[in-house]
């Protein structure tokens, strides 16, 4: 077993307890999704004030909601197309809030260089989601590239807990640019090799 | 999809790292995670001009920089 697989398996035990509790209380998954974004906004607030450890703890709580909403929907047999759409939209707001918190922090410190790094990382993180969503309206699947939302969120938490947010922002920026490029290349290749496209 | 032209091993490794198609919980994913964590934790904050952290970090200690 890989070590990331082992970490995932270890995290699953407490999460299953939370999922079971939510199912027992019959909390609607869309409510969990919405609570997640509110908690993420609180994390962004803490980031903006430079309280990284507090932000890390709040992000951890927020992302429990993000993680369990889909599982609770499945257990409650409440999986719906709107639920998936709602989850995706709310996730983008959560991403934007966290980056905005950092942009505010670096702006108040007068660090325009890191305002730019955070702003570019924010743009490419959103473009990562957009390129996949747009590609999958043209081709069957566009799941290429490393830097997806779970990786971004875990990196944010690592940066917050260990006070290494600058390094984390550089990693998110560079790998998000590469992920967007991967998705463009993949979509181009798929469409180029699609016989229906050749006819059109 | 047309088959990709054959590449030498180092180029193939570089291309596969760039054009990422591996799933989570594969050894390639673990390797990438280790590389990222090494960069984040070992790179001296001073080298990156980190606005919130100072110090030369483990790499700085090794190359003899001041803490």
XYZ file of N, CA and C in Angstrom:
801
model
N 0.854 -1.211 0.000
C 0.000 0.000 0.000
C 0.886 1.256 0.000
N 0.444 2.274 -0.707
C 1.211 3.515 -0.755
C 0.973 4.313 0.529
N 1.878 5.256 0.837
C 1.710 5.965 2.104
C 0.549 6.962 2.039
N 0.263 7.495 0.842
C -0.910 8.380 0.737
C -2.199 7.570 0.904
N -2.169 6.309 0.435
C -3.322 5.419 0.617
C -3.543 5.107 2.092
N -2.432 4.900 2.810
C -2.502 4.599 4.245
C -3.081 5.797 5.013
N -2.607 7.005 4.676
C -3.119 8.217 5.339
C -4.622 8.351 5.071
N -5.013 8.113 3.805
C -6.430 8.187 3.437
C -7.271 7.207 4.236
N -6.730 5.987 4.410
C -7.475 4.950 5.134
C -7.611 5.308 6.619
N -6.535 5.890 7.180
C -6.566 6.276 8.599
C -7.583 7.398 8.846
N -7.648 8.341 7.870
C -8.573 9.478 8.021
C -10.030 9.028 7.874
N -10.204 7.914 7.199
C -11.561 7.468 6.883
C -12.347 7.045 8.128
N -11.630 6.509 9.148
C -12.338 5.996 10.341
C -13.115 7.084 11.072
N -12.461 8.214 11.479
C -13.248 9.261 12.146
C -14.306 9.860 11.230
N -13.987 9.920 9.921
C -14.961 10.503 8.984
C -16.208 9.634 8.871
N -16.014 8.318 8.918
C -17.174 7.418 8.824
C -18.122 7.609 10.008
N -17.515 7.927 11.164
C -18.322 8.183 12.370
C -19.175 9.432 12.162
N -18.548 10.467 11.590
C -19.268 11.730 11.334
C -20.355 11.505 10.280
N -20.010 10.731 9.250
C -20.991 10.446 8.185
C -22.203 9.728 8.775
N -21.920 8.720 9.628
C -23.027 7.951 10.241
C -23.923 8.856 11.083
N -23.284 9.793 11.827
C -24.046 10.732 12.667
C -24.945 11.613 11.801
N -24.386 12.123 10.700
C -25.168 12.995 9.804
C -26.334 12.227 9.174
N -26.060 10.958 8.825
C -27.117 10.136 8.217
C -28.224 9.890 9.236
N -27.807 9.597 10.517
C -28.789 9.342 11.570
C -29.648 10.580 11.812
N -29.003 11.761 11.746
C -29.740 13.019 11.966
C -30.467 13.485 10.701
N -30.255 12.755 9.611
C -30.855 13.050 8.297
C -30.608 14.500 7.874
N -29.349 14.933 8.030
C -28.969 16.282 7.589
C -28.824 16.249 6.068
N -29.490 17.163 5.389
C -29.446 17.154 3.920
C -28.038 17.504 3.431
N -27.518 16.756 2.456
C -26.142 17.011 1.987
C -25.923 18.434 1.471
N -26.956 19.034 0.869
C -26.788 20.410 0.369
C -26.566 21.388 1.523
N -27.144 21.076 2.676
C -26.927 21.911 3.871
C -25.476 21.767 4.334
N -24.977 20.534 4.314
C -23.572 20.298 4.698
C -22.629 21.076 3.777
N -22.934 21.053 2.480
C -22.108 21.783 1.512
C -22.092 23.266 1.853
N -23.265 23.802 2.164
C -23.367 25.236 2.450
C -22.650 25.597 3.750
N -22.787 24.737 4.768
C -22.074 24.987 6.031
C -20.565 24.983 5.760
N -20.127 24.113 4.869
C -18.704 24.034 4.509
C -18.164 25.352 3.995
N -18.913 26.009 3.124
C -18.421 27.286 2.578
C -18.403 28.359 3.666
N -19.374 28.326 4.577
C -19.393 29.328 5.651
C -18.165 29.150 6.558
N -17.845 27.899 6.851
C -16.665 27.637 7.698
C -15.391 28.027 6.944
N -15.368 27.791 5.621
C -14.201 28.193 4.828
C -14.029 29.708 4.823
N -15.137 30.435 4.833
C -15.050 31.903 4.888
C -14.423 32.332 6.224
N -14.781 31.615 7.294
C -14.161 31.889 8.601
C -12.653 31.607 8.541
N -12.277 30.538 7.841
C -10.845 30.206 7.683
C -10.138 31.307 6.894
N -10.811 31.814 5.863
C -10.228 32.894 5.054
C -10.019 34.131 5.917
N -10.962 34.394 6.795
C -10.869 35.533 7.709
C -9.609 35.383 8.592
N -9.434 34.182 9.134
C -8.261 33.925 9.980
C -6.964 34.057 9.168
N -6.983 33.587 7.921
C -5.799 33.739 7.059
C -5.504 35.216 6.843
N -6.561 35.968 6.588
C -6.415 37.406 6.330
C -5.814 38.142 7.508
N -6.051 37.625 8.712
C -5.490 38.251 9.916
C -4.119 37.668 10.281
N -3.683 36.691 9.500
C -2.378 36.082 9.737
C -2.384 35.033 10.839
N -3.564 34.603 11.270
C -3.651 33.554 12.294
C -3.668 32.192 11.597
N -2.491 31.746 11.208
C -2.399 30.571 10.341
C -2.849 29.281 11.037
N -2.471 29.100 12.293
C -2.827 27.839 12.962
C -4.349 27.757 13.137
N -4.945 28.887 13.554
C -6.416 28.918 13.692
C -7.060 28.646 12.335
N -6.498 29.267 11.277
C -7.029 29.057 9.921
C -6.933 27.584 9.532
N -5.814 26.956 9.896
C -5.624 25.536 9.588
C -6.685 24.665 10.258
N -6.955 24.974 11.535
C -7.958 24.187 12.277
C -9.339 24.384 11.637
N -9.652 25.645 11.301
C -10.976 25.926 10.707
C -11.086 25.262 9.326
N -9.994 25.290 8.555
C -10.018 24.628 7.237
C -10.262 23.126 7.376
N -9.650 22.556 8.417
C -9.830 21.122 8.667
C -11.314 20.809 8.889
N -11.965 21.642 9.713
C -13.395 21.442 9.987
C -14.204 21.640 8.697
N -13.887 22.718 7.969
C -14.630 23.035 6.737
C -14.548 21.883 5.744
N -13.375 21.289 5.665
C -13.198 20.273 4.640
C -13.753 18.917 5.042
N -14.054 18.778 6.337
C -14.814 17.594 6.745
C -16.205 17.688 6.100
N -16.798 18.880 6.164
C -18.119 19.082 5.530
C -18.028 18.840 4.025
N -16.958 19.378 3.412
C -16.772 19.210 1.962
C -16.670 17.745 1.584
N -15.961 16.989 2.430
C -15.695 15.589 2.101
C -16.938 14.723 2.296
N -17.678 15.006 3.383
C -18.752 14.060 3.738
C -20.053 14.303 2.977
N -20.230 15.492 2.374
C -21.541 15.777 1.766
C -21.934 14.739 0.702
N -20.974 14.369 -0.138
C -21.254 13.378 -1.181
C -21.580 12.011 -0.597
N -20.837 11.643 0.459
C -21.047 10.324 1.078
C -22.411 10.283 1.785
N -22.757 11.402 2.454
C -24.055 11.462 3.139
C -25.178 11.399 2.101
N -24.992 12.104 0.972
C -25.991 12.076 -0.106
C -26.214 10.642 -0.576
N -25.114 9.896 -0.708
C -25.208 8.507 -1.163
C -25.957 7.648 -0.138
N -25.583 7.812 1.146
C -26.213 7.010 2.211
C -27.709 7.325 2.354
N -28.042 8.616 2.178
C -29.449 9.023 2.323
C -30.241 8.817 1.025
N -29.543 8.300 0.003
C -30.135 8.151 -1.348
C -30.671 9.489 -1.840
N -29.875 10.552 -1.576
C -30.282 11.898 -1.977
C -29.332 12.456 -3.046
N -28.667 11.531 -3.770
C -27.764 11.976 -4.841
C -28.603 12.586 -5.957
N -28.244 13.809 -6.362
C -29.006 14.460 -7.433
C -28.062 15.271 -8.319
N -28.538 15.557 -9.525
C -27.741 16.378 -10.449
C -27.530 17.763 -9.851
N -28.576 18.293 -9.220
C -28.430 19.627 -8.633
C -27.411 19.599 -7.485
N -27.416 18.513 -6.705
C -26.454 18.388 -5.600
C -25.011 18.485 -6.108
N -24.736 17.799 -7.232
C -23.400 17.846 -7.827
C -23.043 19.244 -8.302
N -24.016 19.889 -8.936
C -23.816 21.258 -9.427
C -23.582 22.219 -8.253
N -24.425 22.106 -7.243
C -24.336 22.948 -6.040
C -22.968 22.778 -5.375
N -22.534 21.538 -5.243
C -21.246 21.226 -4.620
C -20.099 21.895 -5.392
N -20.133 21.769 -6.736
C -19.060 22.361 -7.558
C -19.023 23.876 -7.418
N -20.198 24.486 -7.450
C -20.261 25.955 -7.375
C -19.762 26.434 -6.006
N -20.229 25.766 -4.962
C -19.853 26.164 -3.597
C -18.348 25.948 -3.367
N -17.808 24.881 -3.958
C -16.364 24.628 -3.844
C -15.551 25.778 -4.419
N -16.032 26.343 -5.544
C -15.305 27.468 -6.145
C -15.306 28.674 -5.206
N -16.463 28.913 -4.561
C -16.532 30.019 -3.597
C -15.556 29.781 -2.443
N -15.474 28.538 -1.980
C -14.553 28.211 -0.881
C -13.109 28.485 -1.301
N -12.746 28.041 -2.513
C -11.390 28.277 -3.027
C -11.094 29.772 -3.083
N -12.042 30.507 -3.667
C -11.838 31.953 -3.842
C -11.690 32.641 -2.491
N -12.494 32.215 -1.508
C -12.437 32.843 -0.183
C -11.049 32.682 0.432
N -10.487 31.465 0.353
C -9.171 31.220 0.964
C -8.086 32.073 0.304
N -8.115 32.118 -1.025
C -7.116 32.943 -1.726
C -7.302 34.423 -1.386
N -8.560 34.842 -1.292
C -8.837 36.245 -0.980
C -8.287 36.612 0.402
N -8.417 35.680 1.348
C -7.854 35.897 2.683
C -6.355 36.152 2.610
N -5.655 35.335 1.811
C -4.198 35.502 1.687
C -3.842 36.794 0.952
N -4.627 37.116 -0.082
C -4.364 38.360 -0.828
C -4.517 39.556 0.107
N -5.548 39.521 0.946
C -5.772 40.606 1.911
C -4.581 40.704 2.871
N -4.135 39.546 3.366
C -3.013 39.520 4.312
C -1.761 40.138 3.691
N -1.414 39.682 2.477
C -0.184 40.175 1.854
C -0.317 41.652 1.463
N -1.530 42.065 1.131
C -1.751 43.480 0.802
C -1.541 44.351 2.047
N -2.058 43.885 3.191
C -1.882 44.678 4.419
C -0.411 44.711 4.844
N 0.367 43.686 4.457
C 1.800 43.673 4.773
C 2.610 44.458 3.733
N 1.918 44.964 2.714
C 2.595 45.724 1.659
C 3.428 44.862 0.737
N 3.094 43.565 0.642
C 3.878 42.648 -0.195
C 3.158 42.403 -1.528
N 3.340 43.350 -2.449
C 2.659 43.221 -3.742
C 3.132 41.991 -4.522
N 4.394 41.563 -4.275
C 4.882 40.363 -4.972
C 4.023 39.142 -4.614
N 3.747 38.973 -3.334
C 2.941 37.810 -2.930
C 1.445 38.020 -3.182
N 1.021 39.289 -3.290
C -0.364 39.537 -3.737
C -0.508 38.964 -5.144
N 0.513 39.204 -5.974
C 0.481 38.695 -7.358
C 0.546 37.166 -7.402
N 1.429 36.592 -6.574
C 1.550 35.116 -6.555
C 0.211 34.494 -6.149
N -0.400 35.044 -5.087
C -1.680 34.494 -4.607
C -2.780 34.708 -5.647
N -2.779 35.890 -6.295
C -3.813 36.182 -7.294
C -3.673 35.240 -8.495
N -2.430 35.020 -8.944
C -2.218 34.106 -10.086
C -2.577 32.669 -9.718
N -2.210 32.272 -8.485
C -2.564 30.925 -8.031
C -4.088 30.776 -7.993
N -4.767 31.841 -7.573
C -6.237 31.811 -7.522
C -6.818 31.660 -8.946
N -6.297 32.453 -9.880
C -6.795 32.399 -11.263
C -6.611 30.994 -11.845
N -5.419 30.430 -11.671
C -5.161 29.124 -12.288
C -5.879 27.986 -11.560
N -6.154 28.184 -10.265
C -6.944 27.165 -9.556
C -8.362 27.128 -10.109
N -8.914 28.294 -10.359
C -10.271 28.351 -10.925
C -10.249 27.825 -12.364
N -9.188 28.172 -13.111
C -9.078 27.691 -14.494
C -8.921 26.169 -14.554
N -8.316 25.593 -13.514
C -8.191 24.130 -13.437
C -9.579 23.492 -13.464
N -10.486 24.056 -12.656
C -11.852 23.514 -12.619
C -12.591 23.832 -13.918
N -12.395 25.057 -14.417
C -13.129 25.474 -15.614
C -12.737 24.626 -16.828
N -11.429 24.413 -16.997
C -10.982 23.649 -18.184
C -11.575 22.234 -18.166
N -11.638 21.628 -16.989
C -12.209 20.269 -16.930
C -13.709 20.298 -17.225
N -14.403 21.268 -16.592
C -15.859 21.335 -16.797
C -16.176 21.586 -18.275
N -15.427 22.503 -18.898
C -15.671 22.841 -20.310
C -15.275 21.677 -21.213
N -14.144 21.041 -20.874
C -13.676 19.911 -21.693
C -14.696 18.779 -21.655
N -15.259 18.531 -20.473
C -16.180 17.399 -20.345
C -17.554 17.684 -20.960
N -17.725 18.913 -21.480
C -18.913 19.161 -22.302
C -18.628 18.781 -23.761
N -17.325 18.526 -24.077
C -16.935 18.173 -25.445
C -16.437 16.738 -25.568
N -15.741 16.269 -24.514
C -15.180 14.910 -24.529
C -15.673 14.168 -23.286
N -15.446 12.845 -23.264
C -16.012 12.041 -22.170
C -15.396 12.380 -20.818
N -14.063 12.505 -20.748
C -13.405 12.668 -19.458
C -12.153 13.522 -19.636
N -11.891 14.368 -18.655
C -10.679 15.188 -18.720
C -10.034 15.227 -17.343
N -9.741 14.025 -16.821
C -9.180 13.958 -15.475
C -7.668 13.757 -15.566
N -6.993 14.787 -16.081
C -5.526 14.757 -16.111
C -5.016 15.963 -15.324
N -3.743 15.914 -14.962
C -3.159 17.005 -14.177
C -3.169 16.678 -12.697
N -2.134 17.117 -11.998
C -1.956 16.741 -10.586
C -2.765 17.607 -9.624
N -2.757 18.940 -9.870
C -3.228 19.862 -8.831
C -4.746 20.066 -8.885
N -5.466 19.142 -8.234
C -6.916 19.284 -8.137
C -7.265 19.833 -6.758
N -8.548 19.963 -6.494
C -8.962 20.627 -5.245
C -8.469 19.923 -3.969
N -8.578 18.599 -3.856
C -8.094 17.971 -2.616
C -6.613 18.264 -2.340
N -5.788 18.233 -3.402
C -4.362 18.517 -3.232
C -4.171 19.956 -2.747
N -4.942 20.867 -3.359
C -4.851 22.292 -2.997
C -5.205 22.508 -1.530
N -6.272 21.865 -1.100
C -6.759 22.067 0.267
C -5.763 21.498 1.279
N -5.251 20.307 0.995
C -4.266 19.708 1.907
C -3.019 20.595 1.966
N -2.605 21.124 0.818
C -1.442 22.015 0.804
C -1.709 23.282 1.619
N -2.890 23.842 1.473
C -3.256 25.023 2.270
C -3.112 24.716 3.759
N -3.608 23.542 4.168
C -3.556 23.184 5.593
C -2.107 22.977 6.047
N -1.303 22.340 5.203
C 0.115 22.141 5.544
C 0.808 23.505 5.680
N 0.513 24.397 4.742
C 1.099 25.751 4.789
C 0.685 26.497 6.036
N -0.569 26.339 6.422
C -1.084 27.059 7.593
C -0.501 26.479 8.883
N -0.519 25.151 9.016
C -0.062 24.534 10.267
C 1.444 24.668 10.469
N 2.206 24.687 9.368
C 3.669 24.723 9.519
C 4.250 26.082 9.132
N 3.375 27.065 8.909
C 3.796 28.421 8.534
C 4.741 28.410 7.333
N 4.323 27.716 6.297
C 5.112 27.684 5.061
C 4.190 28.019 3.877
N 3.398 29.090 4.052
C 2.393 29.411 3.043
C 3.012 29.904 1.733
N 4.177 30.565 1.815
C 4.797 31.063 0.587
C 5.169 29.900 -0.337
N 5.830 28.889 0.242
C 6.206 27.713 -0.545
C 4.985 27.020 -1.123
N 3.942 26.922 -0.301
C 2.701 26.275 -0.738
C 2.082 27.042 -1.910
N 2.087 28.370 -1.822
C 1.499 29.167 -2.912
C 2.260 28.968 -4.221
N 3.589 28.904 -4.125
C 4.386 28.657 -5.341
C 4.062 27.293 -5.940
N 3.934 26.284 -5.080
C 3.612 24.936 -5.580
C 2.238 24.935 -6.246
N 1.259 25.562 -5.567
C -0.098 25.592 -6.138
C -0.081 26.331 -7.476
N 0.642 27.445 -7.526
C 0.681 28.231 -8.773
C 1.290 27.418 -9.919
N 2.492 26.911 -9.701
C 3.201 26.215 -10.790
C 2.415 24.973 -11.237
N 1.958 24.167 -10.269
C 1.267 22.928 -10.646
C -0.139 23.186 -11.207
N -0.748 24.309 -10.833
C -2.054 24.647 -11.430
C -1.876 25.068 -12.890
N -0.807 25.823 -13.159
C -0.511 26.205 -14.555
C -0.300 24.933 -15.386
N 0.479 23.991 -14.834
C 0.759 22.741 -15.550
C -0.536 21.939 -15.747
N -1.386 21.910 -14.715
C -2.645 21.150 -14.821
C -3.550 21.736 -15.903
N -3.629 23.067 -15.955
C -4.445 23.704 -17.007
C -3.868 23.347 -18.377
N -2.542 23.401 -18.505
C -1.892 23.041 -19.779
C -2.195 21.586 -20.138
N -2.113 20.681 -19.149
C -2.412 19.259 -19.377
C -3.823 19.078 -19.941
N -4.753 19.807 -19.361
C -6.159 19.639 -19.757
C -6.398 20.194 -21.165
N -5.705 21.273 -21.487
C -5.838 21.819 -22.847
C -5.235 20.827 -23.860
N -4.051 20.296 -23.526
C -3.390 19.338 -24.430
C -4.262 18.091 -24.610
N -4.771 17.578 -23.485
C -5.596 16.358 -23.532
C -6.846 16.582 -24.382
N -7.501 17.721 -24.176
C -8.736 18.005 -24.928
C -8.420 18.172 -26.415
N -7.321 18.857 -26.710
C -6.922 19.039 -28.114
C -6.691 17.688 -28.786
N -5.964 16.811 -28.096
C -5.657 15.487 -28.670
C -6.928 14.669 -28.874
N -7.800 14.680 -27.875
C -9.032 13.903 -27.968
C -9.904 14.392 -29.126
N -10.009 15.714 -29.262
C -10.844 16.264 -30.341
C -10.198 16.062 -31.708
N -8.845 16.159 -31.738
C -8.128 15.948 -32.999
C -8.342 14.528 -33.506
N -8.378 13.578 -32.570
C -8.497 12.172 -32.959
C -9.937 11.703 -33.047
N -10.878 12.615 -32.803
C -12.291 12.247 -32.867
C -12.748 12.320 -34.324
N -13.175 11.176 -34.895
C -13.577 11.195 -36.311
C -14.728 12.156 -36.598
N -15.598 12.367 -35.608
C -16.736 13.289 -35.819
C -16.232 14.707 -36.008
N -15.126 15.049 -35.289
C -14.540 16.384 -35.416
C -13.909 16.572 -36.802
N -13.307 15.485 -37.312
C -12.651 15.546 -38.624
C -13.663 15.835 -39.721
N -14.866 15.300 -39.540
C -15.904 15.521 -40.543
C -16.425 16.951 -40.470
N -16.552 17.462 -39.242
C -17.167 18.779 -39.030
C -16.329 19.911 -39.590
N -6.839 7.483 -30.102
C -5.740 8.446 -29.995
C -4.494 7.881 -30.670
N -3.750 8.718 -31.413
C -2.538 8.241 -32.078
C -1.473 7.915 -31.043
N -0.639 6.862 -31.279
C 0.413 6.562 -30.308
C 1.453 7.679 -30.276
N 1.936 7.977 -29.056
C 2.933 9.039 -28.912
C 4.260 8.568 -29.495
N 5.073 9.470 -30.049
C 6.377 9.062 -30.570
C 7.265 8.582 -29.426
N 8.136 7.574 -29.685
C 8.969 7.044 -28.602
C 9.941 8.096 -28.073
N 10.095 8.133 -26.743
C 10.995 9.091 -26.097
C 12.049 8.321 -25.320
N 13.185 8.943 -25.096
C 14.197 8.317 -24.243
C 13.690 8.338 -22.807
N 14.270 7.479 -21.939
C 13.747 7.314 -20.576
C 13.695 8.632 -19.788
N 14.776 9.423 -19.755
C 14.690 10.669 -18.976
C 13.605 11.611 -19.496
N 13.485 11.685 -20.818
C 12.455 12.560 -21.407
C 11.061 12.030 -21.089
N 10.930 10.692 -21.096
C 9.624 10.087 -20.803
C 9.226 10.364 -19.349
N 10.227 10.271 -18.431
C 9.955 10.546 -17.014
C 9.503 12.004 -16.858
N 10.223 12.915 -17.518
C 9.878 14.343 -17.448
C 8.485 14.598 -18.024
N 8.217 13.974 -19.184
C 6.911 14.168 -19.824
C 5.778 13.622 -18.949
N 6.016 12.440 -18.347
C 4.982 11.841 -17.495
C 4.739 12.664 -16.229
N 5.794 13.321 -15.737
C 5.626 14.191 -14.563
C 4.852 15.450 -14.958
N 5.098 15.937 -16.176
C 4.398 17.134 -16.655
C 2.959 16.793 -17.041
N 2.812 15.797 -17.913
C 1.477 15.396 -18.376
C 0.963 14.309 -17.448
N 0.413 14.739 -16.324
C 0.090 13.854 -15.201
C -1.210 13.080 -15.449
N -1.089 11.727 -15.490
C -2.289 10.915 -15.706
C -2.441 9.848 -14.614
N -1.570 9.920 -13.584
C -1.604 8.892 -12.540
C -2.730 9.157 -11.542
N -3.292 8.065 -11.034
C -4.336 8.164 -10.005
C -3.695 8.462 -8.650
N -4.536 8.850 -7.678
C -4.048 8.962 -6.297
C -3.727 7.550 -5.791
N -2.941 7.497 -4.732
C -2.504 6.236 -4.099
C -1.766 5.305 -5.074
N -0.980 5.895 -5.959
C -0.025 5.114 -6.756
C 1.369 5.532 -6.277
N 2.393 4.749 -6.607
C 3.731 5.125 -6.127
C 4.208 6.427 -6.800
N 3.737 6.670 -8.032
C 4.115 7.924 -8.699
C 3.530 9.116 -7.946
N 2.310 8.951 -7.454
C 1.642 10.013 -6.691
C 2.399 10.257 -5.380
N 2.781 9.157 -4.714
C 3.556 9.271 -3.469
C 4.851 10.046 -3.703
N 5.510 9.734 -4.818
C 6.788 10.387 -5.141
C 6.584 11.889 -5.341
N 5.519 12.245 -6.033
C 5.213 13.661 -6.265
C 4.923 14.355 -4.937
N 4.166 13.692 -4.068
C 3.834 14.274 -2.761
C 5.114 14.509 -1.956
N 6.020 13.519 -1.981
C 7.290 13.657 -1.245
C 8.093 14.837 -1.798
N 8.138 14.974 -3.119
C 8.878 16.088 -3.731
C 8.282 17.435 -3.317
N 6.961 17.509 -3.299
C 6.284 18.763 -2.926
C 6.553 19.095 -1.456
N 6.408 18.092 -0.590
C 6.631 18.331 0.841
C 8.090 18.728 1.093
N 9.004 18.094 0.369
C 10.425 18.453 0.517
C 10.636 19.914 0.135
N 10.021 20.336 -0.965
C 10.169 21.732 -1.385
C 9.589 22.675 -0.337
N 8.380 22.367 0.133
C 7.680 23.265 1.067
C 8.423 23.350 2.403
N 8.883 22.223 2.905
C 9.465 22.208 4.254
C 10.961 22.473 4.276
N 11.660 22.122 3.207
C 13.119 22.259 3.243
C 13.619 23.572 2.647
N 12.844 24.176 1.765
C 13.311 25.429 1.166
C 13.300 26.540 2.220
N 14.419 27.208 2.413
C 14.456 28.286 3.411
C 13.438 29.385 3.083
N 12.615 29.795 4.059
C 11.633 30.861 3.799
C 12.295 32.134 3.268
N 13.535 32.395 3.712
C 14.246 33.587 3.240
C 14.482 33.546 1.729
N 14.740 32.347 1.200
C 14.980 32.221 -0.243
C 13.733 32.598 -1.044
N 12.571 32.305 -0.448
C 11.308 32.602 -1.148
C 10.782 33.997 -0.795
N 11.451 34.674 0.139
C 10.970 35.980 0.602
C 9.619 35.862 1.283
N 9.443 34.768 2.054
C 8.164 34.501 2.723
C 7.788 35.672 3.632
N 6.623 36.299 3.419
C 6.245 37.452 4.241
C 5.919 37.077 5.695
N 5.632 35.797 5.958
C 5.167 35.408 7.296
C 6.159 34.518 8.051
N 7.192 34.032 7.396
C 8.150 33.149 8.071
C 9.566 33.615 7.763
N 10.453 33.434 8.715
C 11.849 33.799 8.490
C 12.736 32.606 8.819
N 13.996 32.728 8.516
C 14.947 31.660 8.819
C 15.438 30.999 7.559
N 16.523 30.248 7.723
C 17.114 29.629 6.539
C 16.658 28.188 6.361
N 16.023 27.608 7.391
C 15.482 26.260 7.239
C 16.551 25.199 7.086
N 16.137 23.925 6.981
C 17.106 22.818 6.940
C 18.153 22.934 5.829
N 17.726 23.348 4.618
C 18.708 23.443 3.521
C 19.726 24.522 3.852
N 19.232 25.622 4.422
C 20.121 26.721 4.807
C 21.143 26.274 5.840
N 20.710 25.418 6.780
C 21.661 24.934 7.799
C 22.742 24.091 7.127
N 22.298 23.253 6.175
C 23.254 22.354 5.507
C 24.285 23.159 4.719
N 23.817 24.167 3.984
C 24.770 24.934 3.166
C 25.463 26.026 3.987
N 25.184 26.028 5.308
C 25.937 26.908 6.211
C 25.377 28.298 6.382
N 24.148 28.519 5.971
C 23.530 29.835 6.160
C 23.172 30.065 7.608
N 22.940 31.335 7.957
C 22.554 31.665 9.324
C 21.097 31.322 9.525
N 20.727 30.992 10.752
C 19.340 30.664 11.070
C 18.506 31.928 11.222
